[in-house]
Amino acid sequence: MTSDALLELRDVTVEFPGARGLRALTAPPEARRVQAVSGISLRVDRGETLALVGESGSGKTTLARAINGLVPLARGKVWFDGQPLHARPDWHAVRRRVAMMFQDPVGSLSPRKTVRELILEPFAIHGVRVGDRKARARDLLAAAGLAPDFLDRYPHQLSGGQARRVGVARALALDPALVLADEPTAGLDVSIQGEILNLMNRVKREHGLTTLIITHNLNILRHIADRVAVMYLGRIVEIGPVEQLLSTPAHPYTRALMAANPEPDPTARRERIVLGGETPALSARPPGCEFHPRCPVARADCATRAPALAPARTGGAVSCHYPLAADERIGA
Amino acid sequence: MTNTLTVKDLSVSYDTRTGALQALRHVSIDVPAGEIVGVVGESGCGKSTLIGALLSLLAENARVDGGEIRLDGEDILRASPRRLQAMRGNEMSVVFQDPMTSLNPVLSIGRQMRDIQYRESISDAEKSRRAAAMLGRVGLPDPEAKLHAYPHELSGGMRQRVAIAMAALMEPKLLIADEPTTALDATLEVQIIELLKEIQREIGCAILFISHHLGVIAELCDRMVVMYAGEAVEEGPVAQVFQSPAHPYTAKLIECDPGRLRERVESLPAIPGSLPDLTDPPAGCIFRDRCDMATEICARVVPPRETVSPEHWSACHHAKTVSP
Amino acid sequence: MSSFRHTLIGRLTRDPLAVMAIVIIAALVVMAVFADLIAPYDYTAMHMTDRFAAPSAEFWLGTDNLGRDTFSRLLQGGRIALTVGLTAVIISGLIGLVLGMIAGFGPRWLDNALLFFFDTLRAYPTIILALALAALMPRGLTTVIVVVVITSFAEYGRVVRTQTLSLKHSEFILAERAMGASFGRIVFHHILPNVLGPFFILAAMNLPVVITIEAGMSFLGVGVPPGTPSWGSTLKDGFDHIRQTPWLILAGGLPLILVTLGFTFLGEALRDQLDPKLRSGR
């Protein structure tokens, strides 16, 4: 483990029960448990922002939850600031330094608490003394760009953007080292999405935060992330520096994901890659390369030989037998 | 050019404890036959109220304060409940955001698709055949077998295809699509957009496509209407609106989409401020509180529709100067 | 705007239904508490010359078969009804709350076991169960309370369990866990306040049911000892002597109707006010 890595994951696997009830008795053993996250290794350096992208069911949320112990690891190792999190750590102490933001900005706030109570909660949970509670709450709120008159409101009286700001304020309360942000722009209108991302970028700079951001919104990647990991069926299919990944994706899935992103410009309809079919169920992983049934450039051996994540010509790492060259076109 | 749908000067309000909330104010939208018209706007712009009014399925505390809605010339707001029921499904049908809520979970797909053909005097076998043919047309593999499937047995993308098949089965004049791709992943979103285009070409219906996603509107629609806080603020051909928006809100909205920015920026654009209180909308222009271009006249006078080119108008006093 | 307008009481006073409920309930409570001061006669005093009297200036609600003043007896009965009602609702509510939260939080087998237990209890017709229990225990108020508690805590348990279960998986509870909140903190700060709303509504709606069970048991002669002026025994007397006077049974039913109306209205008003979304909703 290198000294500048704040978070390191090695071969992390998370399993969920597959078939339930009577069906579990008759199901073949491999269908009884499905791997939502499968053998993921990655590292996040201090001060870095890594974005996990992928579609629903790709395991990105589960991975983040496994890091702070909300779901158990089936296999693999996690180190946070040198401390092994796979060996029964004191989660109470770990969670003080690892803040998490959840998808639903309003739904992740306890509905019968006021904003003031919500913001000061981390202090109460971790027994941290606060001198002037009101001043502290006001300062945190101000840091998240909200006026003090929000202190006495309840979550349902907040708009999505305002609730998200409260979430940011709360995540920062105890000065964490790592922030796990699950879809920070989910449920927000485009017109306020920018404000929230600017806020996150600012606090990241000011507090020297390391962040793991989960998103399906490719448009924001360039502005928030240093590196990007693309997930498919619980595995990383490509990882690399953000500009390289956006400009010259080497994995056909990454390329299709980029092309599938409708652009607000009717004249600039780019390369169209309409992927056939849908993401397979976790209980029915295809053999060989798991992307091959949908891959527009799959060859015969892709159906039998599983690729491993290997360094790509373009700088990152890619899990593909036939990674795309920068100028290679695969769509219509 | 004839219009399949004409919404004229429609105003709808909701009775609330704090007064009448004016959810739609003098909204006019035309959907010409065979065209795809997009309605774009963010939360609180009145999209759901508009759909409710089109289907005459508004909430109990809603009141239509004025205006008219005509489907092929026929006034929907004054139609009898019986006639309305005949129109829904037959002449206009809807695809909703979450097909799980619009499909009946306890009936098979085939049963539901036969049921919606109840006005046709053909045999059940023929109805099933037509249902299967339509399922095949929307790209469901093995459509005959899918007739026996139940909604929960299908994936989200498949369910949305079934919902589109059901909407298209009766060959309606108007298909209303309410954020049909919002719940779907990006790779499925493109599939559904392509499908809607094909269906539109095949049955020749007009489509009213409602979305908050500018990219999807740009990809799919011929014309677009931009709504803000219950008002239509700009309308025009998609290419023109995106190239030279004539309303500051549209311009800002396009600017806010980070997909447009090819370089990393320090500060992403946003529209500061929040929606006005619709129980007591401000005088003058509805957007002026959040507008950089607002001048003294904007606070006093409701902006009229300013025509910037034959098919393109904007409700802004400064329409001509928004795009240089 | 004063902060009072935003408190629960403040909001309730602006809801006509709630005001009506509060007036009815307050009147009943005052009459029960100050029964001895309000009653024109001793509830045991017999006026043998005025048996089966119709309502008059002298006897406001008439007299019974022994010439006792019905109004005075109903006031006294109100004490019994509210004592039984409140005690039983509090005890059964607490049992239900604890068991419901255990079921909601516990492992699956425990949840299933408790559910089976709740459903078994609820499957028995209340009055049959009451009769069976009454047969095994000495006659008296305690027995009535025990019977009512046994027949009604399962209802609370079910409601609390369902609420707990849906809250347990909500994103804000996950967020609390992610911040390092302890189990106790999650239960007492975040689950409990959200369970209490529906719980109080159920309690308010349940109180008249409990009082009716007491009246029913007394009516059937397995409730309070003979001579105790419970509303049920007044009804029973009225039923026995319906050929002599209709007034006794009418007067005996009146407080039951009022109690039911009052608490049902209160339950509905609480439901409207305790749900933050209904309150501010469009």
CSV table of N, CA and C in Angstrom, one decimal, chain A residues 190-326:
chain,number,residue,atom,x,y,z
A,190,VAL,N,-31.9,20.8,-13.7
A,190,VAL,CA,-30.6,21.2,-14.3
A,190,VAL,C,-30.2,22.5,-13.9
A,191,SER,N,-31.1,23.4,-13.6
A,191,SER,CA,-30.8,24.8,-13.3
A,191,SER,C,-30.1,24.9,-12.0
A,192,ILE,N,-30.3,24.0,-11.1
A,192,ILE,CA,-29.7,24.1,-9.8
A,192,ILE,C,-28.6,23.1,-9.6
A,193,GLN,N,-28.5,22.1,-10.5
A,193,GLN,CA,-27.5,21.0,-10.4
A,193,GLN,C,-26.1,21.7,-10.4
A,194,GLY,N,-25.9,22.7,-11.2
A,194,GLY,CA,-24.6,23.4,-11.3
A,194,GLY,C,-24.2,24.0,-9.9
A,195,GLU,N,-25.2,24.6,-9.2
A,195,GLU,CA,-24.9,25.2,-7.9
A,195,GLU,C,-24.4,24.2,-6.9
A,196,ILE,N,-25.1,23.0,-6.9
A,196,ILE,CA,-24.7,22.0,-6.0
A,196,ILE,C,-23.3,21.4,-6.3
A,197,LEU,N,-23.0,21.2,-7.6
A,197,LEU,CA,-21.7,20.7,-7.9
A,197,LEU,C,-20.6,21.7,-7.6
A,198,ASN,N,-20.9,23.0,-7.9
A,198,ASN,CA,-20.0,24.0,-7.5
A,198,ASN,C,-19.7,24.0,-6.0
A,199,LEU,N,-20.8,23.9,-5.3
A,199,LEU,CA,-20.6,23.8,-3.8
A,199,LEU,C,-19.7,22.6,-3.4
A,200,MET,N,-20.0,21.5,-4.0
A,200,MET,CA,-19.2,20.3,-3.7
A,200,MET,C,-17.7,20.5,-4.1
A,201,ASN,N,-17.5,21.1,-5.2
A,201,ASN,CA,-16.1,21.3,-5.6
A,201,ASN,C,-15.4,22.3,-4.7
A,202,ARG,N,-16.2,23.3,-4.2
A,202,ARG,CA,-15.6,24.3,-3.3
A,202,ARG,C,-15.2,23.7,-2.0
A,203,VAL,N,-16.2,22.9,-1.4
A,203,VAL,CA,-15.9,22.4,-0.1
A,203,VAL,C,-14.7,21.3,-0.2
A,204,LYS,N,-14.7,20.6,-1.3
A,204,LYS,CA,-13.7,19.7,-1.5
A,204,LYS,C,-12.3,20.3,-1.5
A,205,ARG,N,-12.2,21.5,-2.2
A,205,ARG,CA,-11.0,22.3,-2.2
A,205,ARG,C,-10.6,22.8,-0.8
A,206,GLU,N,-11.6,23.4,-0.2
A,206,GLU,CA,-11.4,24.1,1.1
A,206,GLU,C,-11.0,23.1,2.2
A,207,HIS,N,-11.6,21.9,2.2
A,207,HIS,CA,-11.4,21.0,3.3
A,207,HIS,C,-10.4,19.9,2.9
A,208,GLY,N,-9.9,20.0,1.7
A,208,GLY,CA,-8.9,18.9,1.2
A,208,GLY,C,-9.6,17.5,1.2
A,209,LEU,N,-10.8,17.4,0.8
A,209,LEU,CA,-11.5,16.2,0.9
A,209,LEU,C,-11.1,15.2,-0.2
A,210,THR,N,-11.2,14.0,0.1
A,210,THR,CA,-11.1,12.9,-0.9
A,210,THR,C,-12.6,12.4,-1.2
A,211,THR,N,-12.9,12.3,-2.4
A,211,THR,CA,-14.3,12.0,-2.7
A,211,THR,C,-14.5,10.8,-3.6
A,212,LEU,N,-15.5,10.0,-3.3
A,212,LEU,CA,-15.9,9.0,-4.3
A,212,LEU,C,-17.3,9.4,-4.7
A,213,ILE,N,-17.5,9.7,-5.9
A,213,ILE,CA,-18.8,10.1,-6.4
A,213,ILE,C,-19.4,9.1,-7.3
A,214,ILE,N,-20.7,8.7,-7.0
A,214,ILE,CA,-21.4,7.8,-7.8
A,214,ILE,C,-22.4,8.5,-8.7
A,215,THR,N,-22.3,8.3,-9.9
A,215,THR,CA,-23.3,9.0,-10.8
A,215,THR,C,-23.6,8.2,-12.0
A,216,HIS,N,-24.7,8.4,-12.6
A,216,HIS,CA,-25.0,7.9,-13.9
A,216,HIS,C,-25.0,9.0,-14.9
A,217,ASN,N,-24.8,10.2,-14.4
A,217,ASN,CA,-24.8,11.4,-15.3
A,217,ASN,C,-23.4,11.7,-15.8
A,218,LEU,N,-23.2,11.3,-17.1
A,218,LEU,CA,-21.9,11.4,-17.7
A,218,LEU,C,-21.5,12.9,-17.9
A,219,ASN,N,-22.5,13.7,-18.1
A,219,ASN,CA,-22.3,15.1,-18.4
A,219,ASN,C,-21.5,15.8,-17.4
A,220,ILE,N,-21.6,15.4,-16.1
A,220,ILE,CA,-21.0,16.2,-15.0
A,220,ILE,C,-19.6,15.7,-14.7
A,221,LEU,N,-19.2,14.5,-15.3
A,221,LEU,CA,-18.0,13.9,-14.9
A,221,LEU,C,-16.8,14.8,-15.1
A,222,ARG,N,-16.7,15.4,-16.2
A,222,ARG,CA,-15.5,16.3,-16.5
A,222,ARG,C,-15.3,17.4,-15.5
A,223,HIS,N,-16.4,17.8,-14.9
A,223,HIS,CA,-16.3,19.0,-14.0
A,223,HIS,C,-16.1,18.6,-12.5
A,224,ILE,N,-16.3,17.3,-12.2
A,224,ILE,CA,-16.2,16.9,-10.8
A,224,ILE,C,-15.1,15.9,-10.5
A,225,ALA,N,-14.7,15.1,-11.5
A,225,ALA,CA,-13.9,13.9,-11.2
A,225,ALA,C,-12.5,14.1,-11.8
A,226,ASP,N,-11.5,13.4,-11.1
A,226,ASP,CA,-10.2,13.3,-11.6
A,226,ASP,C,-10.0,12.1,-12.4
A,227,ARG,N,-10.6,11.0,-11.8
A,227,ARG,CA,-10.5,9.7,-12.5
A,227,ARG,C,-11.9,9.1,-12.5
A,228,VAL,N,-12.2,8.2,-13.5
A,228,VAL,CA,-13.5,7.6,-13.6
A,228,VAL,C,-13.4,6.1,-13.7
A,229,ALA,N,-14.2,5.4,-13.0
A,229,ALA,CA,-14.3,4.0,-13.1
A,229,ALA,C,-15.7,3.6,-13.7
A,230,VAL,N,-15.7,2.9,-14.8
A,230,VAL,CA,-17.0,2.5,-15.4
A,230,VAL,C,-17.3,1.1,-14.9
A,231,MET,N,-18.6,0.9,-14.4
A,231,MET,CA,-18.9,-0.4,-13.9
A,231,MET,C,-20.0,-1.0,-14.7
A,232,TYR,N,-20.0,-2.4,-14.9
A,232,TYR,CA,-21.0,-3.1,-15.6
A,232,TYR,C,-21.1,-4.5,-14.9
A,233,LEU,N,-22.3,-4.8,-14.4
A,233,LEU,CA,-22.6,-6.1,-13.7
A,233,LEU,C,-21.6,-6.3,-12.5
A,234,GLY,N,-21.4,-5.2,-11.8
A,234,GLY,CA,-20.6,-5.4,-10.6
A,234,GLY,C,-19.1,-5.4,-10.8
A,235,ARG,N,-18.7,-5.2,-12.0
A,235,ARG,CA,-17.2,-5.2,-12.2
A,235,ARG,C,-16.8,-3.9,-12.9
A,236,ILE,N,-15.5,-3.6,-12.7
A,236,ILE,CA,-15.0,-2.4,-13.4
A,236,ILE,C,-14.6,-2.8,-14.8
A,237,VAL,N,-15.1,-2.2,-15.8
A,237,VAL,CA,-14.7,-2.5,-17.2
A,237,VAL,C,-13.7,-1.6,-17.7
A,238,GLU,N,-13.7,-0.4,-17.2
A,238,GLU,CA,-12.7,0.6,-17.6
A,238,GLU,C,-12.4,1.6,-16.5
A,239,ILE,N,-11.2,2.0,-16.3
A,239,ILE,CA,-10.9,3.0,-15.4
A,239,ILE,C,-9.8,3.9,-15.9
A,240,GLY,N,-9.8,5.2,-15.6
A,240,GLY,CA,-8.8,6.0,-16.2
A,240,GLY,C,-9.0,7.5,-15.9
A,241,PRO,N,-8.0,8.3,-16.2
A,241,PRO,CA,-8.2,9.8,-16.0
A,241,PRO,C,-9.4,10.3,-16.8
A,242,VAL,N,-10.1,11.3,-16.2
A,242,VAL,CA,-11.4,11.6,-16.8
A,242,VAL,C,-11.3,12.1,-18.2
A,243,GLU,N,-10.3,13.0,-18.6
A,243,GLU,CA,-10.3,13.5,-19.9
A,243,GLU,C,-10.0,12.4,-20.9
A,244,GLN,N,-9.1,11.5,-20.5
A,244,GLN,CA,-8.8,10.4,-21.4
A,244,GLN,C,-10.0,9.5,-21.7
A,245,LEU,N,-10.7,9.2,-20.6
A,245,LEU,CA,-11.9,8.3,-20.7
A,245,LEU,C,-13.0,8.9,-21.5
A,246,LEU,N,-13.1,10.3,-21.4
A,246,LEU,CA,-14.2,10.9,-22.1
A,246,LEU,C,-13.8,11.0,-23.6
A,247,SER,N,-12.6,11.3,-23.9
A,247,SER,CA,-12.2,11.6,-25.3
A,247,SER,C,-11.9,10.3,-26.0
A,248,THR,N,-11.3,9.3,-25.4
A,248,THR,CA,-10.9,8.1,-26.1
A,248,THR,C,-11.2,6.9,-25.2
A,249,PRO,N,-12.5,6.6,-25.0
A,249,PRO,CA,-12.8,5.4,-24.2
A,249,PRO,C,-12.4,4.2,-25.0
A,250,ALA,N,-11.8,3.2,-24.3
A,250,ALA,CA,-11.2,2.0,-24.9
A,250,ALA,C,-12.2,0.9,-24.9
A,251,HIS,N,-13.1,0.9,-23.9
A,251,HIS,CA,-14.1,-0.2,-23.8
A,251,HIS,C,-15.3,0.1,-24.6
A,252,PRO,N,-15.8,-0.9,-25.4
A,252,PRO,CA,-17.0,-0.6,-26.2
A,252,PRO,C,-18.2,-0.1,-25.4
A,253,TYR,N,-18.3,-0.6,-24.1
A,253,TYR,CA,-19.4,-0.2,-23.3
A,253,TYR,C,-19.3,1.2,-22.9
A,254,THR,N,-18.1,1.6,-22.5
A,254,THR,CA,-17.9,3.0,-22.2
A,254,THR,C,-18.2,3.9,-23.4
A,255,ARG,N,-17.8,3.5,-24.5
A,255,ARG,CA,-18.1,4.2,-25.8
A,255,ARG,C,-19.6,4.3,-26.0
A,256,ALA,N,-20.3,3.2,-25.8
A,256,ALA,CA,-21.8,3.2,-26.0
A,256,ALA,C,-22.4,4.1,-25.0
A,257,LEU,N,-21.9,4.1,-23.8
A,257,LEU,CA,-22.5,4.9,-22.7
A,257,LEU,C,-22.4,6.4,-23.1
A,258,MET,N,-21.2,6.8,-23.6
A,258,MET,CA,-21.0,8.2,-24.0
A,258,MET,C,-21.9,8.6,-25.1
A,259,ALA,N,-22.0,7.6,-26.1
A,259,ALA,CA,-22.8,8.0,-27.3
A,259,ALA,C,-24.3,8.0,-26.9
A,260,ALA,N,-24.7,7.3,-25.9
A,260,ALA,CA,-26.1,7.2,-25.5
A,260,ALA,C,-26.6,8.4,-24.8
A,261,ASN,N,-25.7,9.3,-24.5
A,261,ASN,CA,-26.0,10.4,-23.7
A,261,ASN,C,-26.6,11.6,-24.6
A,262,PRO,N,-27.9,11.7,-24.6
A,262,PRO,CA,-28.4,12.7,-25.5
A,262,PRO,C,-27.9,14.1,-25.3
A,263,GLU,N,-27.6,14.8,-26.3
A,263,GLU,CA,-27.0,16.1,-26.1
A,263,GLU,C,-28.0,17.2,-26.5
A,264,PRO,N,-27.9,18.3,-25.7
A,264,PRO,CA,-28.9,19.4,-25.9
A,264,PRO,C,-28.4,20.2,-27.2
A,265,ASP,N,-28.2,19.5,-28.3
A,265,ASP,CA,-27.8,20.2,-29.5
A,265,ASP,C,-28.3,19.4,-30.7
A,266,PRO,N,-29.4,19.8,-31.3
A,266,PRO,CA,-29.9,19.0,-32.4
A,266,PRO,C,-29.0,18.9,-33.6
A,267,THR,N,-28.0,19.8,-33.7
A,267,THR,CA,-27.2,19.8,-34.9
A,267,THR,C,-26.0,18.8,-34.7
A,268,ALA,N,-25.7,18.6,-33.4
A,268,ALA,CA,-24.5,17.8,-33.1
A,268,ALA,C,-24.9,16.3,-32.8
A,269,ARG,N,-25.8,15.7,-33.5
A,269,ARG,CA,-26.1,14.3,-33.3
A,269,ARG,C,-24.8,13.5,-33.6
A,270,ARG,N,-24.2,13.0,-32.6
A,270,ARG,CA,-23.0,12.3,-32.8
A,270,ARG,C,-23.1,10.9,-33.2
A,271,GLU,N,-22.1,10.2,-33.1
A,271,GLU,CA,-22.0,8.7,-33.4
A,271,GLU,C,-23.2,8.1,-32.6
A,272,ARG,N,-24.0,7.3,-33.3
A,272,ARG,CA,-25.1,6.6,-32.5
A,272,ARG,C,-24.7,5.2,-32.4
A,273,ILE,N,-24.7,4.7,-31.1
A,273,ILE,CA,-24.5,3.3,-30.9
A,273,ILE,C,-25.7,2.8,-30.1
A,274,VAL,N,-26.6,2.2,-30.7
A,274,VAL,CA,-27.8,1.7,-29.9
A,274,VAL,C,-27.5,0.3,-29.6
A,275,LEU,N,-27.2,0.1,-28.3
A,275,LEU,CA,-26.9,-1.2,-27.8
A,275,LEU,C,-28.1,-2.1,-27.8
A,276,GLY,N,-27.9,-3.3,-28.3
A,276,GLY,CA,-29.1,-4.2,-28.3
A,276,GLY,C,-29.3,-4.8,-26.9
A,277,GLY,N,-30.5,-5.2,-26.6
A,277,GLY,CA,-30.9,-5.9,-25.4
A,277,GLY,C,-30.7,-5.0,-24.2
A,278,GLU,N,-30.7,-5.7,-23.0
A,278,GLU,CA,-30.6,-5.0,-21.8
A,278,GLU,C,-29.5,-5.7,-20.9
A,279,THR,N,-29.1,-5.0,-19.8
A,279,THR,CA,-28.2,-5.6,-18.9
A,279,THR,C,-28.7,-6.9,-18.4
A,280,PRO,N,-28.0,-8.0,-18.5
A,280,PRO,CA,-28.5,-9.2,-18.0
A,280,PRO,C,-28.6,-9.2,-16.4
A,281,ALA,N,-29.4,-10.1,-15.9
A,281,ALA,CA,-29.6,-10.2,-14.5
A,281,ALA,C,-28.3,-10.7,-13.9
A,282,LEU,N,-28.1,-10.3,-12.6
A,282,LEU,CA,-26.8,-10.8,-11.9
A,282,LEU,C,-26.8,-12.3,-11.8
A,283,SER,N,-28.0,-12.9,-11.7
A,283,SER,CA,-28.0,-14.3,-11.5
A,283,SER,C,-27.8,-15.1,-12.9
A,284,ALA,N,-27.7,-14.3,-14.0
A,284,ALA,CA,-27.5,-15.0,-15.3
A,284,ALA,C,-26.4,-14.3,-16.0
A,285,ARG,N,-25.2,-14.3,-15.4
A,285,ARG,CA,-24.1,-13.6,-16.0
A,285,ARG,C,-23.7,-14.4,-17.3
A,286,PRO,N,-23.5,-13.7,-18.4
A,286,PRO,CA,-23.1,-14.4,-19.6
A,286,PRO,C,-21.7,-15.0,-19.4
A,287,PRO,N,-21.3,-16.0,-20.1
A,287,PRO,CA,-20.0,-16.6,-20.0
A,287,PRO,C,-19.0,-15.7,-20.8
A,288,GLY,N,-17.7,-16.0,-20.6
A,288,GLY,CA,-16.7,-15.2,-21.3
A,288,GLY,C,-16.8,-13.7,-20.8
A,289,CYS,N,-16.7,-12.8,-21.8
A,289,CYS,CA,-16.8,-11.4,-21.5
A,289,CYS,C,-18.3,-11.1,-21.2
A,290,GLU,N,-18.6,-10.6,-20.1
A,290,GLU,CA,-20.0,-10.5,-19.7
A,290,GLU,C,-20.7,-9.4,-20.6
A,291,PHE,N,-20.0,-8.6,-21.3
A,291,PHE,CA,-20.6,-7.6,-22.1
A,291,PHE,C,-20.8,-8.1,-23.5
A,292,HIS,N,-20.3,-9.3,-23.9
A,292,HIS,CA,-20.3,-9.7,-25.3
A,292,HIS,C,-21.7,-9.8,-25.9
A,293,PRO,N,-22.8,-10.2,-25.2
A,293,PRO,CA,-24.0,-10.3,-25.9
A,293,PRO,C,-24.5,-9.0,-26.5
A,294,ARG,N,-24.1,-7.9,-25.9
A,294,ARG,CA,-24.6,-6.6,-26.3
A,294,ARG,C,-23.5,-5.8,-27.0
A,295,CYS,N,-22.3,-6.4,-27.1
A,295,CYS,CA,-21.2,-5.6,-27.7
A,295,CYS,C,-21.2,-5.6,-29.2
A,296,PRO,N,-21.1,-4.4,-29.7
A,296,PRO,CA,-21.2,-4.2,-31.2
A,296,PRO,C,-19.9,-4.8,-31.9
A,297,VAL,N,-18.8,-4.9,-31.2
A,297,VAL,CA,-17.6,-5.4,-31.9
A,297,VAL,C,-17.1,-6.7,-31.3
A,298,ALA,N,-18.0,-7.5,-30.7
A,298,ALA,CA,-17.6,-8.7,-30.1
A,298,ALA,C,-17.1,-9.7,-31.2
A,299,ARG,N,-16.1,-10.5,-30.8
A,299,ARG,CA,-15.6,-11.5,-31.7
A,299,ARG,C,-15.9,-12.9,-31.1
A,300,ALA,N,-15.7,-13.9,-31.8
A,300,ALA,CA,-16.0,-15.3,-31.4
A,300,ALA,C,-15.5,-15.6,-30.0
A,301,ASP,N,-14.2,-15.3,-29.8
A,301,ASP,CA,-13.6,-15.8,-28.5
A,301,ASP,C,-14.1,-15.0,-27.3
A,302,CYS,N,-14.8,-13.9,-27.5
A,302,CYS,CA,-15.3,-13.0,-26.4
A,302,CYS,C,-16.4,-13.8,-25.6
A,303,ALA,N,-17.0,-14.8,-26.3
A,303,ALA,CA,-18.1,-15.5,-25.6
A,303,ALA,C,-17.5,-16.6,-24.7
A,304,THR,N,-16.2,-16.9,-24.8
A,304,THR,CA,-15.7,-18.0,-24.0
A,304,THR,C,-14.6,-17.6,-23.1
A,305,ARG,N,-13.9,-16.5,-23.4
A,305,ARG,CA,-12.7,-16.1,-22.7
A,305,ARG,C,-13.1,-14.8,-21.9
A,306,ALA,N,-12.9,-14.8,-20.6
A,306,ALA,CA,-13.2,-13.6,-19.8
A,306,ALA,C,-12.0,-12.7,-19.8
A,307,PRO,N,-12.2,-11.5,-20.1
A,307,PRO,CA,-11.0,-10.5,-20.1
A,307,PRO,C,-10.7,-10.1,-18.6
A,308,ALA,N,-9.5,-9.7,-18.4
A,308,ALA,CA,-9.2,-9.1,-17.1
A,308,ALA,C,-8.8,-7.6,-17.3
A,309,LEU,N,-8.9,-6.9,-16.2
A,309,LEU,CA,-8.6,-5.4,-16.3
A,309,LEU,C,-7.1,-5.3,-16.5
A,310,ALA,N,-6.7,-4.7,-17.6
A,310,ALA,CA,-5.3,-4.6,-17.9
A,310,ALA,C,-5.0,-3.2,-18.4
A,311,PRO,N,-3.8,-2.8,-18.2
A,311,PRO,CA,-3.4,-1.4,-18.7
A,311,PRO,C,-3.7,-1.2,-20.1
A,312,ALA,N,-4.3,-0.1,-20.5
A,312,ALA,CA,-4.7,0.2,-21.8
A,312,ALA,C,-3.7,1.1,-22.5
A,313,ARG,N,-3.7,1.1,-23.8
A,313,ARG,CA,-2.8,2.0,-24.5
A,313,ARG,C,-3.1,3.4,-24.2
A,314,THR,N,-4.3,3.7,-23.9
A,314,THR,CA,-4.8,5.1,-23.7
A,314,THR,C,-4.4,5.6,-22.3
A,315,GLY,N,-3.8,4.8,-21.4
A,315,GLY,CA,-3.4,5.4,-20.1
A,315,GLY,C,-4.0,4.7,-18.9
A,316,GLY,N,-5.3,4.4,-19.0
A,316,GLY,CA,-6.0,3.8,-17.9
A,316,GLY,C,-5.9,2.3,-17.9
A,317,ALA,N,-6.9,1.6,-17.5
A,317,ALA,CA,-7.0,0.1,-17.6
A,317,ALA,C,-8.3,-0.2,-18.1
A,318,VAL,N,-8.4,-1.3,-18.9
A,318,VAL,CA,-9.6,-1.7,-19.5
A,318,VAL,C,-9.7,-3.2,-19.5
A,319,SER,N,-11.0,-3.7,-19.4
A,319,SER,CA,-11.2,-5.1,-19.3
A,319,SER,C,-11.9,-5.5,-20.7
A,320,CYS,N,-11.0,-5.7,-21.7
A,320,CYS,CA,-11.6,-6.0,-23.0
A,320,CYS,C,-10.4,-6.7,-23.8
A,321,HIS,N,-10.8,-7.7,-24.6
A,321,HIS,CA,-9.8,-8.4,-25.4
A,321,HIS,C,-9.4,-7.5,-26.6
A,322,TYR,N,-10.3,-6.7,-27.0
A,322,TYR,CA,-10.0,-5.9,-28.2
A,322,TYR,C,-10.4,-4.4,-28.0
A,323,PRO,N,-9.6,-3.8,-27.1
A,323,PRO,CA,-10.0,-2.4,-26.8
A,323,PRO,C,-9.9,-1.5,-28.1
A,324,LEU,N,-10.8,-0.5,-28.0
A,324,LEU,CA,-10.9,0.4,-29.2
A,324,LEU,C,-9.8,1.3,-29.3
A,325,ALA,N,-9.4,1.6,-30.5
A,325,ALA,CA,-8.4,2.7,-30.7
A,325,ALA,C,-9.1,4.0,-30.8
A,326,ALA,N,-8.3,5.1,-30.5
A,326,ALA,CA,-9.0,6.4,-30.4
A,326,ALA,C,-9.8,6.8,-31.6
